[in-house]
XYZ file of C-alpha atoms in Angstrom:
675
model
C 3.628 77.898 75.064
C 6.412 80.173 77.150
C 4.777 83.808 78.134
C 8.010 85.165 75.670
C 6.943 83.555 73.165
C 3.009 84.785 72.663
C 4.892 88.651 73.385
C 7.289 87.764 70.229
C 3.796 86.825 68.208
C 1.893 89.671 69.576
C 4.721 91.360 68.032
C 5.522 90.124 65.216
C 1.331 90.792 64.121
C 2.065 94.684 64.993
C 5.305 94.698 62.315
C 3.454 92.626 59.853
C 0.482 95.243 60.395
C 2.601 98.077 60.437
C 3.833 97.034 56.648
C 0.315 96.276 55.760
C -0.386 99.927 56.616
C 2.516 101.198 54.839
C 2.080 99.579 51.506
C -1.192 99.628 51.154
C -3.689 102.211 52.748
C -1.047 104.736 54.009
C -1.592 107.685 51.787
C -3.313 105.544 49.015
C -6.199 107.436 48.429
C -8.789 105.102 46.358
C -9.129 101.898 48.471
C -11.015 99.721 46.598
C -11.753 95.953 47.403
C -8.860 94.063 45.855
C -5.973 97.242 48.262
C -8.090 95.878 51.236
C -7.739 91.824 49.780
C -3.993 92.928 48.350
C -3.014 94.574 51.807
C -5.109 91.591 53.389
C -3.092 88.398 51.707
C 0.354 90.527 52.729
C -0.309 90.645 56.296
C -0.620 86.588 56.109
C 1.937 86.310 54.416
C 4.281 88.196 56.664
C 3.020 87.441 59.903
C 3.375 83.765 58.628
C 7.348 84.813 57.614
C 8.156 85.867 61.467
C 6.060 83.047 63.510
C 8.566 81.399 61.296
C 11.184 82.994 62.088
C 9.944 82.688 66.391
C 9.621 78.948 65.683
C 7.015 78.779 68.679
C 6.114 75.008 69.700
C 3.463 73.340 70.726
C 2.149 70.119 72.487
C -0.345 67.766 71.304
C -1.160 64.672 74.206
C -2.513 61.646 72.733
C -4.808 59.466 75.240
C -4.586 55.375 75.439
C -6.233 52.732 76.812
C -3.336 49.848 77.939
C -4.404 47.084 79.968
C -2.909 45.036 82.110
C -0.976 41.729 82.039
C -1.840 38.248 82.052
C 0.696 35.778 82.371
C -0.361 31.880 81.795
C 2.704 30.608 84.016
C 2.399 26.637 82.817
C 4.243 23.519 84.427
C 5.835 22.079 81.089
C 7.726 19.288 83.492
C 6.974 14.880 83.196
C 5.210 15.276 86.442
C 2.105 17.536 85.383
C 1.617 14.385 82.390
C -1.069 13.349 84.292
C -2.466 16.384 84.976
C -2.504 16.905 81.174
C -5.857 17.834 80.451
C -6.895 19.872 83.365
C -3.946 21.867 82.497
C -4.916 21.943 78.669
C -8.642 22.979 79.667
C -8.358 26.327 81.962
C -5.355 27.461 79.728
C -8.031 27.033 77.284
C -11.099 28.476 79.652
C -8.960 31.953 80.056
C -8.023 32.736 76.909
C -11.342 32.295 75.270
C -13.436 34.145 78.414
C -14.063 37.238 76.680
C -14.399 39.071 80.711
C -10.667 38.083 80.797
C -9.509 39.667 77.124
C -11.731 42.268 77.413
C -9.937 43.270 80.851
C -6.257 42.013 79.953
C -3.513 41.600 77.174
C -2.865 37.597 78.132
C 0.876 35.892 77.317
C 1.888 32.677 77.706
C 4.511 30.418 79.507
C 6.160 27.481 79.720
C 8.571 26.439 82.480
C 10.818 23.770 83.743
C 14.204 24.406 84.171
C 14.096 27.782 82.639
C 10.989 30.170 80.795
C 9.770 29.838 76.872
C 6.954 31.587 75.502
C 4.355 29.186 75.220
C 3.714 26.958 71.958
C 3.012 23.707 72.604
C 2.825 21.117 75.926
C 4.946 18.528 75.773
C 5.759 17.351 79.016
C 9.111 16.526 79.132
C 10.992 18.978 81.280
C 13.047 16.467 83.467
C 13.525 19.281 86.282
C 11.229 22.202 87.597
C 12.496 25.721 88.695
C 9.659 27.611 89.880
C 11.896 30.097 91.610
C 13.843 31.088 88.545
C 10.748 31.808 85.643
C 9.264 33.895 88.368
C 12.175 35.699 88.830
C 12.419 36.364 84.541
C 8.661 37.871 84.566
C 9.424 39.767 87.325
C 12.627 41.664 85.030
C 10.107 41.182 82.158
C 6.820 43.259 83.394
C 9.211 45.067 85.665
C 7.352 48.647 85.108
C 3.686 47.338 84.046
C 0.787 45.783 86.060
C 0.821 41.914 85.792
C -1.413 39.068 87.088
C 0.384 35.054 86.903
C -1.050 32.693 87.154
C 0.737 29.918 87.974
C -0.277 26.495 87.462
C 1.889 23.821 89.092
C 1.838 21.246 91.567
C 3.979 23.101 93.600
C 7.359 20.232 93.599
C 9.992 21.640 92.569
C 13.284 19.976 91.750
C 15.838 22.595 91.320
C 17.127 26.731 92.468
C 15.819 28.334 95.142
C 12.818 27.954 97.171
C 9.305 29.767 95.646
C 7.615 30.301 98.109
C 9.650 32.874 99.498
C 9.709 35.097 96.366
C 8.451 38.428 95.740
C 7.500 39.518 92.811
C 6.966 43.668 91.822
C 4.907 45.873 93.556
C 2.552 46.409 91.211
C 2.325 42.980 90.017
C 0.045 39.914 91.509
C 0.273 36.095 91.766
C -2.314 33.107 91.793
C -1.634 29.444 92.018
C -3.351 27.011 90.879
C -2.831 23.362 92.226
C -2.698 20.781 89.652
C -2.503 17.109 90.961
C -3.157 14.925 93.572
C -3.218 16.819 96.902
C -4.146 13.860 99.008
C -1.561 13.185 101.709
C -0.075 8.806 101.229
C 1.890 7.423 103.184
C 4.448 6.837 101.168
C 8.349 5.509 101.570
C 11.741 7.128 99.511
C 15.433 6.642 99.066
C 17.415 10.287 99.039
C 20.723 10.732 96.987
C 22.725 8.997 96.962
C 26.423 9.970 98.100
C 29.448 8.395 96.869
C 32.735 9.087 94.765
C 33.318 8.528 90.903
C 36.360 6.362 91.426
C 37.309 3.535 93.305
C 40.414 2.043 93.729
C 40.969 -1.500 93.428
C 41.306 -3.895 96.648
C 40.188 -0.836 98.517
C 36.461 0.555 100.460
C 34.570 3.174 99.076
C 31.612 4.922 100.848
C 28.364 5.503 100.804
C 25.696 7.654 102.473
C 21.862 8.151 101.980
C 19.240 8.327 103.708
C 15.079 7.616 103.706
C 12.789 9.106 104.540
C 8.860 8.046 105.797
C 5.781 10.395 105.097
C 2.498 8.940 107.302
C 1.455 8.770 110.686
C 1.390 5.141 111.769
C 4.238 2.778 112.774
C 5.966 1.383 109.480
C 8.136 -1.517 109.010
C 10.825 -1.967 105.538
C 14.316 -2.736 104.129
C 16.045 -1.425 102.381
C 19.282 -3.190 100.259
C 22.200 -1.977 98.360
C 23.448 -3.620 95.509
C 26.250 -2.967 93.787
C 25.950 -5.216 89.732
C 22.756 -6.512 91.494
C 24.340 -8.129 93.702
C 23.250 -7.713 97.693
C 26.087 -5.846 99.941
C 24.221 -4.508 102.406
C 20.738 -4.850 103.774
C 18.799 -3.103 107.118
C 15.732 -2.975 108.079
C 13.742 0.424 108.937
C 11.415 1.394 111.387
C 9.601 4.812 111.289
C 6.411 6.562 112.666
C 5.009 9.485 112.443
C 8.206 11.480 114.825
C 10.715 9.170 113.047
C 10.567 9.421 109.956
C 14.206 9.875 108.171
C 17.601 7.379 108.744
C 20.849 7.322 107.624
C 21.964 4.442 105.086
C 26.131 5.016 105.669
C 28.578 2.230 104.903
C 31.762 1.146 103.182
C 31.562 -1.141 100.454
C 34.419 -3.414 98.774
C 35.988 -2.387 95.940
C 36.566 -6.162 93.996
C 37.352 -6.166 90.490
C 37.631 -3.619 88.295
C 34.893 -1.419 86.152
C 31.771 0.212 85.778
C 29.798 -0.367 88.742
C 26.009 -0.359 89.297
C 25.385 0.908 92.671
C 21.155 0.727 93.406
C 19.647 1.227 96.985
C 16.310 -0.025 97.500
C 14.013 -0.133 100.168
C 10.687 -2.383 99.894
C 7.575 -1.209 99.366
C 5.140 -0.025 102.290
C 1.154 -1.966 102.085
C -0.988 1.433 101.396
C 1.983 3.280 99.015
C 1.063 4.106 95.924
C 4.353 5.542 93.869
C 6.896 3.352 94.072
C 9.084 5.630 91.948
C 10.870 6.906 94.715
C 11.924 3.134 96.580
C 14.995 2.941 93.886
C 17.347 5.085 93.038
C 21.044 4.040 91.084
C 24.099 5.660 90.135
C 27.468 4.360 89.490
C 31.292 3.917 90.223
C 34.453 3.072 88.615
C 36.980 0.877 89.952
C 40.256 1.750 88.328
C 43.514 -0.257 88.492
C 46.093 2.015 89.215
C 48.916 0.687 91.318
C 52.127 2.355 91.089
C 54.777 -0.057 90.072
C 58.134 0.579 92.214
C 61.651 -1.452 91.719
C 63.653 -0.537 94.432
C 67.200 -1.833 93.136
C 69.862 -3.141 95.495
C 72.557 -5.277 95.758
C 72.489 -5.068 99.997
C 71.001 -5.933 101.961
C 70.143 -3.286 104.400
C 66.990 -2.122 107.312
C 65.969 1.520 105.620
C 64.569 -1.871 102.064
C 62.115 -2.852 104.798
C 61.582 0.728 105.952
C 61.356 2.424 102.444
C 59.004 -0.927 101.366
C 56.713 -0.185 104.361
C 56.487 3.036 104.218
C 55.837 3.585 100.081
C 53.243 0.655 100.606
C 51.616 2.212 103.029
C 49.358 3.163 100.551
C 47.886 -0.002 98.334
C 48.270 1.871 95.022
C 51.944 0.729 95.793
C 53.806 -1.716 94.962
C 57.088 -2.038 95.518
C 59.063 -4.694 94.652
C 62.927 -5.467 95.588
C 65.269 -6.149 92.163
C 69.389 -7.442 91.833
C 70.519 -4.966 89.516
C 71.138 -7.518 87.308
C 67.844 -8.078 86.291
C 66.395 -8.693 83.037
C 64.904 -6.009 81.118
C 61.191 -8.375 80.378
C 60.724 -7.264 84.513
C 62.129 -4.065 84.161
C 59.214 -3.125 81.456
C 56.368 -2.876 84.288
C 58.456 -0.359 86.110
C 56.657 2.893 86.778
C 59.675 4.777 89.458
C 63.177 3.107 90.139
C 64.788 3.198 93.523
C 68.724 3.026 93.314
C 70.048 1.795 96.619
C 73.880 2.602 97.132
C 73.925 2.074 93.211
C 77.587 0.795 92.041
C 78.545 -0.048 88.350
C 76.176 -3.108 88.345
C 74.393 -0.773 88.398
C 74.493 0.179 84.900
C 72.131 -2.149 83.087
C 69.112 -0.719 84.849
C 70.147 3.062 85.128
C 69.769 2.176 80.957
C 66.734 0.941 80.533
C 65.067 3.393 82.733
C 66.628 6.650 80.869
C 66.149 4.435 77.113
C 61.932 4.169 78.801
C 62.420 8.006 80.288
C 61.435 6.239 83.653
C 61.758 8.638 86.947
C 64.528 7.234 89.495
C 65.146 8.065 92.722
C 68.468 7.632 93.749
C 70.298 6.701 97.133
C 73.883 7.363 97.864
C 76.219 6.068 100.525
C 79.163 3.664 102.160
C 78.927 1.412 99.262
C 78.100 3.689 96.035
C 80.062 4.358 93.716
C 80.591 7.331 92.492
C 82.527 7.341 89.945
C 80.029 5.381 88.454
C 77.153 7.932 89.166
C 79.305 10.695 87.917
C 79.713 9.271 84.676
C 76.158 8.406 84.532
C 75.402 12.130 83.906
C 72.650 11.842 86.538
C 72.459 15.518 87.028
C 75.320 15.582 90.018
C 78.725 15.351 90.101
C 80.030 14.551 93.958
C 83.667 14.641 95.330
C 84.727 10.671 96.643
C 86.959 9.517 99.100
C 85.668 11.527 102.159
C 84.948 9.337 105.526
C 81.805 8.415 107.315
C 79.999 11.438 109.110
C 77.418 12.218 111.087
C 74.227 14.134 108.989
C 71.431 15.768 110.049
C 68.397 17.334 108.044
C 67.599 20.638 108.181
C 63.341 21.116 106.732
C 63.112 23.708 103.434
C 60.688 25.502 104.110
C 60.696 27.629 101.279
C 60.863 24.208 98.829
C 57.838 25.160 96.443
C 56.552 21.507 94.539
C 54.020 20.133 97.281
C 53.559 21.120 100.610
C 56.068 19.046 103.257
C 55.687 21.403 106.232
C 53.666 18.468 108.341
C 56.823 16.548 108.241
C 59.218 17.190 111.566
C 61.871 15.754 112.358
C 61.753 16.432 116.400
C 64.511 13.848 117.613
C 65.541 12.111 114.530
C 68.529 11.045 114.493
C 71.602 11.482 112.343
C 71.738 9.648 108.445
C 75.288 8.538 107.391
C 77.292 9.649 104.783
C 80.316 9.615 103.105
C 79.759 12.280 99.862
C 82.163 15.106 99.384
C 81.060 18.388 98.188
C 78.381 18.068 95.510
C 78.503 20.604 92.233
C 74.395 19.908 90.537
C 73.961 20.340 86.802
C 69.954 20.661 86.459
C 67.722 22.437 88.131
C 66.792 21.287 91.402
C 65.082 22.360 94.507
C 65.918 21.099 97.864
C 63.754 19.416 100.489
C 66.094 19.388 103.266
C 69.505 20.563 104.047
C 72.616 19.092 105.542
C 73.768 19.925 108.900
C 77.470 18.312 110.338
C 77.954 18.543 113.555
C 75.408 22.054 114.011
C 76.894 23.703 111.210
C 74.350 24.272 108.226
C 76.793 23.448 105.014
C 74.749 24.936 102.708
C 74.675 21.204 100.491
C 71.041 19.449 99.649
C 70.308 16.270 101.934
C 67.673 15.626 100.318
C 66.699 16.942 96.653
C 64.800 16.827 93.286
C 65.372 17.937 90.245
C 63.611 18.124 86.638
C 64.679 17.350 83.256
C 64.625 16.627 79.906
C 60.937 15.817 80.842
C 61.651 13.934 83.767
C 62.490 13.380 87.268
C 64.646 12.776 89.965
C 65.452 12.812 92.997
C 68.239 11.591 95.976
C 69.479 11.065 99.588
C 72.892 11.590 100.530
C 72.913 9.203 103.765
C 71.454 6.283 104.454
C 69.946 4.418 107.558
C 66.236 5.629 106.878
C 64.924 3.027 109.231
C 66.061 5.121 112.256
C 63.621 7.605 111.055
C 60.604 5.495 110.578
C 61.098 3.953 114.440
C 61.655 7.250 115.627
C 58.516 8.492 114.618
C 56.600 5.553 115.946
C 57.971 7.040 119.491
C 57.486 10.590 118.680
C 53.399 9.835 118.036
C 52.744 5.898 118.621
C 52.044 5.182 114.400
C 54.068 5.971 111.234
C 52.156 8.459 110.170
C 54.904 11.398 110.227
C 58.239 9.159 108.046
C 55.826 7.180 105.918
C 53.676 10.300 104.511
C 56.677 12.210 103.817
C 57.796 9.864 101.805
C 54.874 8.731 100.369
C 54.363 12.402 98.717
C 57.974 12.292 96.944
C 56.467 8.702 95.294
C 53.377 10.563 94.613
C 55.503 13.588 93.542
C 58.101 11.290 91.060
C 55.372 9.282 89.358
C 53.642 12.013 88.320
C 53.288 13.373 84.652
C 52.072 16.161 82.669
C 49.610 15.478 80.744
C 51.356 16.804 76.917
C 47.994 15.630 74.895
C 46.910 18.129 72.439
C 42.877 16.627 72.361
C 42.166 16.293 75.573
C 38.467 15.343 76.752
C 36.446 16.243 79.982
C 33.574 13.455 80.990
C 32.226 11.979 84.239
C 31.819 8.384 84.209
C 28.406 8.040 85.470
C 25.763 10.586 84.881
C 22.546 10.738 87.500
C 19.620 11.126 84.648
C 20.538 12.923 81.190
C 19.411 15.893 81.755
C 23.559 16.902 82.308
C 25.329 14.958 80.178
C 28.082 17.154 78.970
C 31.214 16.050 77.319
C 33.747 18.793 76.686
C 36.925 18.649 74.528
C 40.030 21.215 74.749
C 42.479 20.782 71.313
C 45.475 22.424 70.771
C 47.959 23.657 67.789
C 51.277 21.748 67.390
C 52.578 24.924 69.204
C 50.132 24.219 71.978
C 47.944 27.259 71.803
C 44.205 26.561 71.994
C 42.884 26.429 67.889
C 38.894 27.978 68.015
C 39.504 26.657 64.096
C 39.027 23.139 64.369
C 36.286 21.211 63.942
C 35.764 18.784 66.583
C 33.248 15.692 65.984
C 32.052 13.374 68.872
C 30.342 9.896 67.735
C 28.481 8.178 71.217
C 27.624 4.165 70.429
C 24.640 2.582 72.723
C 26.552 -0.303 74.170
C 23.514 -2.026 74.716
C 21.388 -1.556 71.028
C 24.594 -0.241 69.179
C 22.952 3.145 67.586
C 25.626 5.867 66.744
C 24.991 8.754 67.194
C 27.529 11.571 65.995
C 27.087 15.506 66.044
C 30.085 18.477 66.168
C 31.070 19.252 69.030
C 29.929 23.735 69.789
C 33.008 25.951 70.688
C 31.918 27.054 73.488
C 34.491 29.920 75.362
C 37.706 28.659 74.960
C 36.367 24.328 74.778
C 34.035 22.022 72.352
C 31.128 21.052 73.609
C 28.937 18.565 72.970
C 25.192 18.292 74.615
C 23.626 14.485 75.207
C 20.802 15.239 76.948
C 18.767 12.910 74.251
C 19.699 9.584 75.257
C 17.731 7.678 77.841
C 19.947 5.550 80.061
C 22.156 3.355 79.637
C 26.119 2.608 79.179
C 27.996 4.320 76.339
C 30.914 4.436 74.196
C 32.262 7.491 72.856
C 34.794 9.013 70.117
C 36.044 12.444 69.847
C 38.176 13.301 66.552
C 39.254 16.657 65.363
C 38.657 16.692 61.401
C 41.460 16.687 58.809
C 43.582 15.151 61.835
C 44.668 12.098 63.401
C 43.886 13.023 67.392
C 41.103 10.797 68.399
C 40.468 10.245 71.732
C 38.227 7.645 73.305
C 35.486 6.955 76.788
C 32.788 5.204 78.492
C 30.037 6.401 80.329
C 26.597 5.415 82.160
C 23.821 7.873 81.929
C 21.811 6.351 85.186
C 18.038 5.613 85.247
C 16.955 8.437 87.379
C 13.362 11.347 86.884
C 13.608 13.520 90.184
C 10.046 14.843 88.826
C 8.671 10.839 89.699
C 9.565 11.158 93.698
C 6.891 13.542 94.124
C 3.614 11.762 96.096
C 1.454 14.465 95.474
C 1.205 18.153 94.623
C 2.225 21.201 97.259
C -0.782 23.587 97.664
C 0.359 24.774 101.280
C 4.124 26.567 98.993
C 2.026 27.500 96.334
C -0.659 29.031 98.622
C 2.540 30.699 100.478
C 3.301 31.699 97.205
C 0.285 32.963 96.222
C -0.600 35.244 100.159
C 2.794 36.262 99.970
C 2.124 38.565 96.571
C -1.276 39.490 97.325
C -3.010 36.381 94.625
C -4.768 33.947 95.699
C -5.028 29.708 96.055
C -7.495 27.561 93.682
C -8.217 24.277 92.521
C -8.895 23.033 89.293
C -13.109 23.331 89.919
C -12.833 26.791 90.901
C -11.422 27.705 88.009
C -14.661 29.600 87.361
C -13.980 31.858 90.912
C -11.141 32.556 89.406
C -12.276 34.146 86.859
C -14.973 36.089 88.236
C -11.698 37.368 91.355
C -10.214 38.595 88.386
C -13.020 40.128 86.294
C -14.314 41.629 90.027
C -10.907 42.839 91.770
C -11.524 46.934 91.188
C -6.902 47.242 91.246
C -7.379 45.242 87.554
C -9.104 47.684 85.458
C -7.370 49.536 82.013
C -5.383 52.841 82.747
C -5.315 55.518 80.916
C -2.113 56.781 79.628
C -2.105 59.907 77.959
C 1.342 60.747 75.624
C 3.133 64.375 75.528
C 5.135 65.813 71.589
C 6.234 68.843 71.572
C 5.892 69.353 68.314
C 8.137 72.809 66.769
C 5.791 75.345 64.411
C 8.289 74.947 61.543
C 6.893 70.699 61.180
C 3.211 72.216 59.922
C 3.806 72.068 56.696
C -0.072 73.718 56.068
C 1.480 76.825 57.516
C 4.589 77.002 55.004
C 1.668 75.905 51.938
C -0.491 79.070 53.751
C 2.393 81.699 53.360
C 3.916 80.191 50.065
C -0.742 80.658 48.295
C -1.040 84.571 49.853
C 2.579 85.679 48.506
C 1.684 84.131 45.208
C -1.749 85.464 45.172
C -0.909 88.959 45.831
C 1.689 88.523 43.469
C -1.131 87.263 40.529
C -3.808 89.347 41.860
C -1.558 92.747 41.698
C -0.303 91.626 38.153
C -3.882 91.300 36.538
C -5.136 94.138 37.324
C -1.922 95.745 36.433
C -0.884 97.041 39.890
C 2.786 97.568 40.091
């Protein structure tokens, strides 16, 4: 209480005493015992009221005994299953030890890929992330003294290296190593790196490694299989120093479909764990060959140059057709290149327009410009001009795709008889036109987009000379072929305007990351969060069907299929009360990272404990662990005081005393007939 408050209380007592003296003692001749009692009651009442007006504050302190936390952190991954009995016994001994419970407040957690409260141990977690669990505990017990006991084999499959984890200064980590710590000879296959997709008739890369744990010299054979057919075999030798071999090969994609790839190394004579001797994944071989029709009624070297340039990418196939080709042949075409078209091209032009197929028009001295102008191709060309040489000028401002690598150095001129042109559709020029050293501000090569389609036009011929000049400059045709190839890729690409779009992997390594996402748009192509999207998954072998609603996330729907076992699956995503659906298939490969380890990693567990003020123990040393917890003076209950500032107004007893004093005074005065 402050000194000024004490002075106010003394002053209140003096004032109350003065009032009492004035009312009951001053000029009172007869002072009976009743007068003295009334004076006392009046003093109590007045003094109490004055003290309430002053409202002094008093502090109240309460003392509590707070135990330090003992956190049991148990590994719940599949690799601990063999040590299940040991772990259950260890946890039970700690939780039932009176020596421990008297000194600590116990909390129990399990972990796999994330931290969870300990309800029961299932040993079904497919991944172990010790670092993430320790970090979570660090945040939970940031301001409390905590001892963490980590029960694990020390083998982490995901996350940062836990041996470098640091806890809070007042916290300690003990580690108990589960499993066999004996170092056995072991040979294992590492992760397989390959593409998700491969194109038919192409080669695709596959890379992995084989590692050896041991000191003596050993030999092994590694085999790479595609759909159980051996595509590569190699003999390997290892010893204590040379214990790692990289495997990098290319495999032919000879047929379409999902291909199962497996890498297997032979078992060593003394090897105990053979789960890590084999690893598998899958790849989908697809045939996305683009079919292009090069329509021409004349023979010209440009036809061969264009065919060679376009087919430098094996996923493109060029057919040189006459203008009178039958519609049955044209139906499979993805892009039409009309070379110097005339009126005979009318059927092909009409067919391309009716099928909404993109086109590329190359005009030269044999072109009928009147025919082009009548067919609404997006440009009108004046005819009647003589042939002349035209040079190309690269447009560095072209935005559709990157053309900066195209080099026109020393390129000869093309031949053109086209006059001034009027372009009636939005366009972008790849090449401008230069005639006799003058930029005539007219595109030589340009692309247009109209009516959801794409078109390109080139007003010049003798492209074969450009391809030959590329070879003279660089000893290969790459410069020209890539320029033409990029143009063809642009013309054959199209935008996805589907309202229901599904995103998934063709191959999932293990089931833990099997997630399929979908987006659904309304008729205005706005994301519809109110849609009810479901997924129906069917196992291709057992025909077992699983139907689940897809959960709305931040701007998409998601289906978590981590409960599925390894195998091949087909699925259908559909929208309730809508006719929209999308189907696909995927493969879950057999893989469990937890089975890739031979022995427990006691070295990392010991480093973690020592760096955080604790010790390493083994299951047989549980009594020594309890003894250390009991005998360590750092882990003792802490007495904490809590100070509570209470205002005198909050004391109901004082208010009752004031009321009693005034009431008693009034009653006594009335009873004795005093005024």
